JSON list of C-alpha atoms in Angstrom, two decimals:
[
{"chain": "A", "resi": 1, "resn": "PHE", "atom": "CA", "xyz": [149.14, -90.95, 169.95]},
{"chain": "A", "resi": 2, "resn": "ASN", "atom": "CA", "xyz": [149.73, -94.71, 169.25]},
{"chain": "A", "resi": 3, "resn": "VAL", "atom": "CA", "xyz": [151.82, -95.15, 172.36]},
{"chain": "A", "resi": 4, "resn": "GLY", "atom": "CA", "xyz": [148.84, -93.91, 174.41]},
{"chain": "A", "resi": 5, "resn": "VAL", "atom": "CA", "xyz": [146.41, -96.29, 172.62]},
{"chain": "A", "resi": 6, "resn": "ALA", "atom": "CA", "xyz": [148.77, -99.24, 173.18]},
{"chain": "A", "resi": 7, "resn": "LEU", "atom": "CA", "xyz": [149.24, -98.25, 176.86]},
{"chain": "A", "resi": 8, "resn": "ALA", "atom": "CA", "xyz": [145.41, -97.97, 177.26]},
{"chain": "A", "resi": 9, "resn": "THR", "atom": "CA", "xyz": [145.18, -101.50, 175.87]},
{"chain": "A", "resi": 10, "resn": "LEU", "atom": "CA", "xyz": [147.49, -102.79, 178.57]},
{"chain": "A", "resi": 11, "resn": "HIS", "atom": "CA", "xyz": [145.68, -100.90, 181.34]},
{"chain": "A", "resi": 12, "resn": "ASN", "atom": "CA", "xyz": [142.29, -102.07, 180.12]},
{"chain": "A", "resi": 13, "resn": "ASN", "atom": "CA", "xyz": [143.56, -105.53, 180.63]},
{"chain": "A", "resi": 14, "resn": "SER", "atom": "CA", "xyz": [144.79, -104.68, 184.21]},
{"chain": "A", "resi": 15, "resn": "ILE", "atom": "CA", "xyz": [148.55, -104.84, 183.15]},
{"chain": "A", "resi": 16, "resn": "ILE", "atom": "CA", "xyz": [150.70, -102.22, 184.72]},
{"chain": "A", "resi": 17, "resn": "HIS", "atom": "CA", "xyz": [154.07, -102.10, 182.91]},
{"chain": "A", "resi": 18, "resn": "GLY", "atom": "CA", "xyz": [156.06, -100.52, 185.76]},
{"chain": "A", "resi": 19, "resn": "ASP", "atom": "CA", "xyz": [158.95, -99.26, 183.63]},
{"chain": "A", "resi": 20, "resn": "LEU", "atom": "CA", "xyz": [157.56, -97.22, 180.78]},
{"chain": "A", "resi": 21, "resn": "THR", "atom": "CA", "xyz": [160.45, -95.63, 178.89]},
{"chain": "A", "resi": 22, "resn": "THR", "atom": "CA", "xyz": [161.02, -95.20, 175.21]},
{"chain": "A", "resi": 23, "resn": "SER", "atom": "CA", "xyz": [163.71, -97.87, 175.62]},
{"chain": "A", "resi": 24, "resn": "ASN", "atom": "CA", "xyz": [161.02, -100.44, 176.33]},
{"chain": "A", "resi": 25, "resn": "MET", "atom": "CA", "xyz": [159.00, -99.71, 173.21]},
{"chain": "A", "resi": 26, "resn": "MET", "atom": "CA", "xyz": [159.51, -101.02, 169.75]},
{"chain": "A", "resi": 27, "resn": "LEU", "atom": "CA", "xyz": [157.76, -100.25, 166.46]},
{"chain": "A", "resi": 28, "resn": "ARG", "atom": "CA", "xyz": [156.51, -103.28, 164.65]},
{"chain": "A", "resi": 29, "resn": "GLY", "atom": "CA", "xyz": [157.93, -103.52, 161.11]},
{"chain": "A", "resi": 30, "resn": "ASN", "atom": "CA", "xyz": [156.86, -100.71, 158.83]},
{"chain": "A", "resi": 31, "resn": "SER", "atom": "CA", "xyz": [153.66, -100.01, 160.69]},
{"chain": "A", "resi": 32, "resn": "SER", "atom": "CA", "xyz": [152.98, -97.57, 163.43]},
{"chain": "A", "resi": 33, "resn": "LYS", "atom": "CA", "xyz": [152.10, -100.29, 165.99]},
{"chain": "A", "resi": 34, "resn": "ILE", "atom": "CA", "xyz": [153.87, -100.06, 169.24]},
{"chain": "A", "resi": 35, "resn": "THR", "atom": "CA", "xyz": [155.13, -103.16, 171.14]},
{"chain": "A", "resi": 36, "resn": "PHE", "atom": "CA", "xyz": [156.09, -102.85, 174.79]},
{"chain": "A", "resi": 37, "resn": "ILE", "atom": "CA", "xyz": [159.02, -104.98, 176.01]},
{"chain": "A", "resi": 38, "resn": "ASP", "atom": "CA", "xyz": [160.60, -105.70, 179.40]},
{"chain": "A", "resi": 39, "resn": "PHE", "atom": "CA", "xyz": [157.80, -106.59, 181.74]},
{"chain": "A", "resi": 40, "resn": "GLY", "atom": "CA", "xyz": [160.11, -107.38, 184.59]},
{"chain": "A", "resi": 41, "resn": "LEU", "atom": "CA", "xyz": [158.58, -104.71, 186.80]},
{"chain": "A", "resi": 42, "resn": "SER", "atom": "CA", "xyz": [155.05, -105.28, 185.68]},
{"chain": "A", "resi": 43, "resn": "THR", "atom": "CA", "xyz": [152.08, -106.15, 187.89]},
{"chain": "A", "resi": 44, "resn": "ILE", "atom": "CA", "xyz": [148.39, -106.84, 187.60]},
{"chain": "A", "resi": 45, "resn": "SER", "atom": "CA", "xyz": [146.11, -104.15, 189.00]},
{"chain": "A", "resi": 46, "resn": "THR", "atom": "CA", "xyz": [142.77, -102.58, 188.41]},
{"chain": "A", "resi": 47, "resn": "LEU", "atom": "CA", "xyz": [143.56, -99.50, 190.64]},
{"chain": "A", "resi": 48, "resn": "VAL", "atom": "CA", "xyz": [143.33, -96.11, 189.09]},
{"chain": "A", "resi": 49, "resn": "GLU", "atom": "CA", "xyz": [146.38, -94.98, 191.13]},
{"chain": "A", "resi": 50, "resn": "ASP", "atom": "CA", "xyz": [148.64, -97.71, 189.68]},
{"chain": "A", "resi": 51, "resn": "LYS", "atom": "CA", "xyz": [147.62, -96.80, 186.20]},
{"chain": "A", "resi": 52, "resn": "ALA", "atom": "CA", "xyz": [148.14, -93.18, 186.84]},
{"chain": "A", "resi": 53, "resn": "VAL", "atom": "CA", "xyz": [151.58, -93.88, 188.17]},
{"chain": "A", "resi": 54, "resn": "ASP", "atom": "CA", "xyz": [152.44, -95.90, 185.08]},
{"chain": "A", "resi": 55, "resn": "VAL", "atom": "CA", "xyz": [151.56, -92.87, 182.89]},
{"chain": "A", "resi": 56, "resn": "TYR", "atom": "CA", "xyz": [153.41, -90.59, 185.20]},
{"chain": "A", "resi": 57, "resn": "VAL", "atom": "CA", "xyz": [156.56, -92.71, 184.95]},
{"chain": "A", "resi": 58, "resn": "LEU", "atom": "CA", "xyz": [156.28, -92.40, 181.18]},
{"chain": "A", "resi": 59, "resn": "GLU", "atom": "CA", "xyz": [155.93, -88.66, 181.37]},
{"chain": "A", "resi": 60, "resn": "ARG", "atom": "CA", "xyz": [158.95, -88.34, 183.57]},
{"chain": "A", "resi": 61, "resn": "ALA", "atom": "CA", "xyz": [160.99, -90.70, 181.30]},
{"chain": "A", "resi": 62, "resn": "LEU", "atom": "CA", "xyz": [160.16, -88.48, 178.28]},
{"chain": "A", "resi": 63, "resn": "ILE", "atom": "CA", "xyz": [161.08, -85.30, 180.10]},
{"chain": "A", "resi": 64, "resn": "SER", "atom": "CA", "xyz": [164.42, -86.65, 181.25]},
{"chain": "A", "resi": 65, "resn": "THR", "atom": "CA", "xyz": [165.55, -88.14, 178.04]},
{"chain": "A", "resi": 66, "resn": "HIS", "atom": "CA", "xyz": [163.89, -86.22, 175.23]},
{"chain": "A", "resi": 67, "resn": "ILE", "atom": "CA", "xyz": [164.19, -82.45, 174.95]},
{"chain": "A", "resi": 68, "resn": "ASP", "atom": "CA", "xyz": [160.88, -80.60, 174.22]},
{"chain": "A", "resi": 69, "resn": "SER", "atom": "CA", "xyz": [158.79, -83.61, 174.66]},
{"chain": "A", "resi": 70, "resn": "GLU", "atom": "CA", "xyz": [155.75, -81.91, 176.15]},
{"chain": "A", "resi": 71, "resn": "ASP", "atom": "CA", "xyz": [153.80, -82.05, 172.84]},
{"chain": "A", "resi": 72, "resn": "LEU", "atom": "CA", "xyz": [154.76, -85.64, 172.45]},
{"chain": "A", "resi": 73, "resn": "PHE", "atom": "CA", "xyz": [153.36, -86.56, 175.88]},
{"chain": "A", "resi": 74, "resn": "LEU", "atom": "CA", "xyz": [150.20, -84.64, 175.23]},
{"chain": "A", "resi": 75, "resn": "SER", "atom": "CA", "xyz": [149.68, -86.65, 172.01]},
{"chain": "A", "resi": 76, "resn": "ILE", "atom": "CA", "xyz": [150.30, -89.88, 173.97]},
{"chain": "A", "resi": 77, "resn": "LEU", "atom": "CA", "xyz": [147.91, -88.73, 176.66]},
{"chain": "A", "resi": 78, "resn": "GLU", "atom": "CA", "xyz": [145.29, -87.95, 173.99]},
{"chain": "A", "resi": 79, "resn": "GLY", "atom": "CA", "xyz": [145.48, -91.48, 172.54]},
{"chain": "A", "resi": 80, "resn": "TYR", "atom": "CA", "xyz": [145.46, -92.88, 176.08]},
{"chain": "A", "resi": 81, "resn": "CYS", "atom": "CA", "xyz": [142.32, -90.98, 177.09]},
{"chain": "A", "resi": 82, "resn": "LYS", "atom": "CA", "xyz": [140.56, -91.91, 173.93]},
{"chain": "A", "resi": 83, "resn": "LYS", "atom": "CA", "xyz": [140.88, -95.67, 174.63]},
{"chain": "A", "resi": 84, "resn": "ALA", "atom": "CA", "xyz": [141.47, -96.17, 178.30]},
{"chain": "A", "resi": 85, "resn": "GLN", "atom": "CA", "xyz": [138.61, -97.16, 180.64]},
{"chain": "A", "resi": 86, "resn": "LYS", "atom": "CA", "xyz": [138.36, -94.77, 183.65]},
{"chain": "A", "resi": 87, "resn": "SER", "atom": "CA", "xyz": [140.52, -92.27, 181.75]},
{"chain": "A", "resi": 88, "resn": "LYS", "atom": "CA", "xyz": [138.96, -89.25, 183.54]},
{"chain": "A", "resi": 89, "resn": "ALA", "atom": "CA", "xyz": [139.86, -90.66, 186.88]},
{"chain": "A", "resi": 90, "resn": "ILE", "atom": "CA", "xyz": [143.33, -91.63, 185.77]},
{"chain": "A", "resi": 91, "resn": "SER", "atom": "CA", "xyz": [143.89, -88.01, 184.40]},
{"chain": "A", "resi": 92, "resn": "ALA", "atom": "CA", "xyz": [142.55, -86.56, 187.66]},
{"chain": "A", "resi": 93, "resn": "LYS", "atom": "CA", "xyz": [145.16, -88.63, 189.58]},
{"chain": "A", "resi": 94, "resn": "LEU", "atom": "CA", "xyz": [147.86, -87.36, 187.20]},
{"chain": "A", "resi": 95, "resn": "ASP", "atom": "CA", "xyz": [146.86, -83.83, 188.07]},
{"chain": "A", "resi": 96, "resn": "GLU", "atom": "CA", "xyz": [147.28, -84.35, 191.84]}
]
């Protein structure tokens, strides 16, 4: 859930990470706050499609590296949709 909220914060500020994997996320101290690292492939964009691709890359990364990660991704998506601007349009792009 918190990963989705953190990703929504990036996207709400027009930041597309470009390489969303669990290897590019860190937990901050003893809290549940997520920090993204490695912005080498990042871009600035307000396009719904770019945000949807970012979320899709995360989904594919989870599937390829974490067994039975479907529930984890759904939780991330829930947090994302709760905080992301234009989340309905972004979700619709994901479903295409």
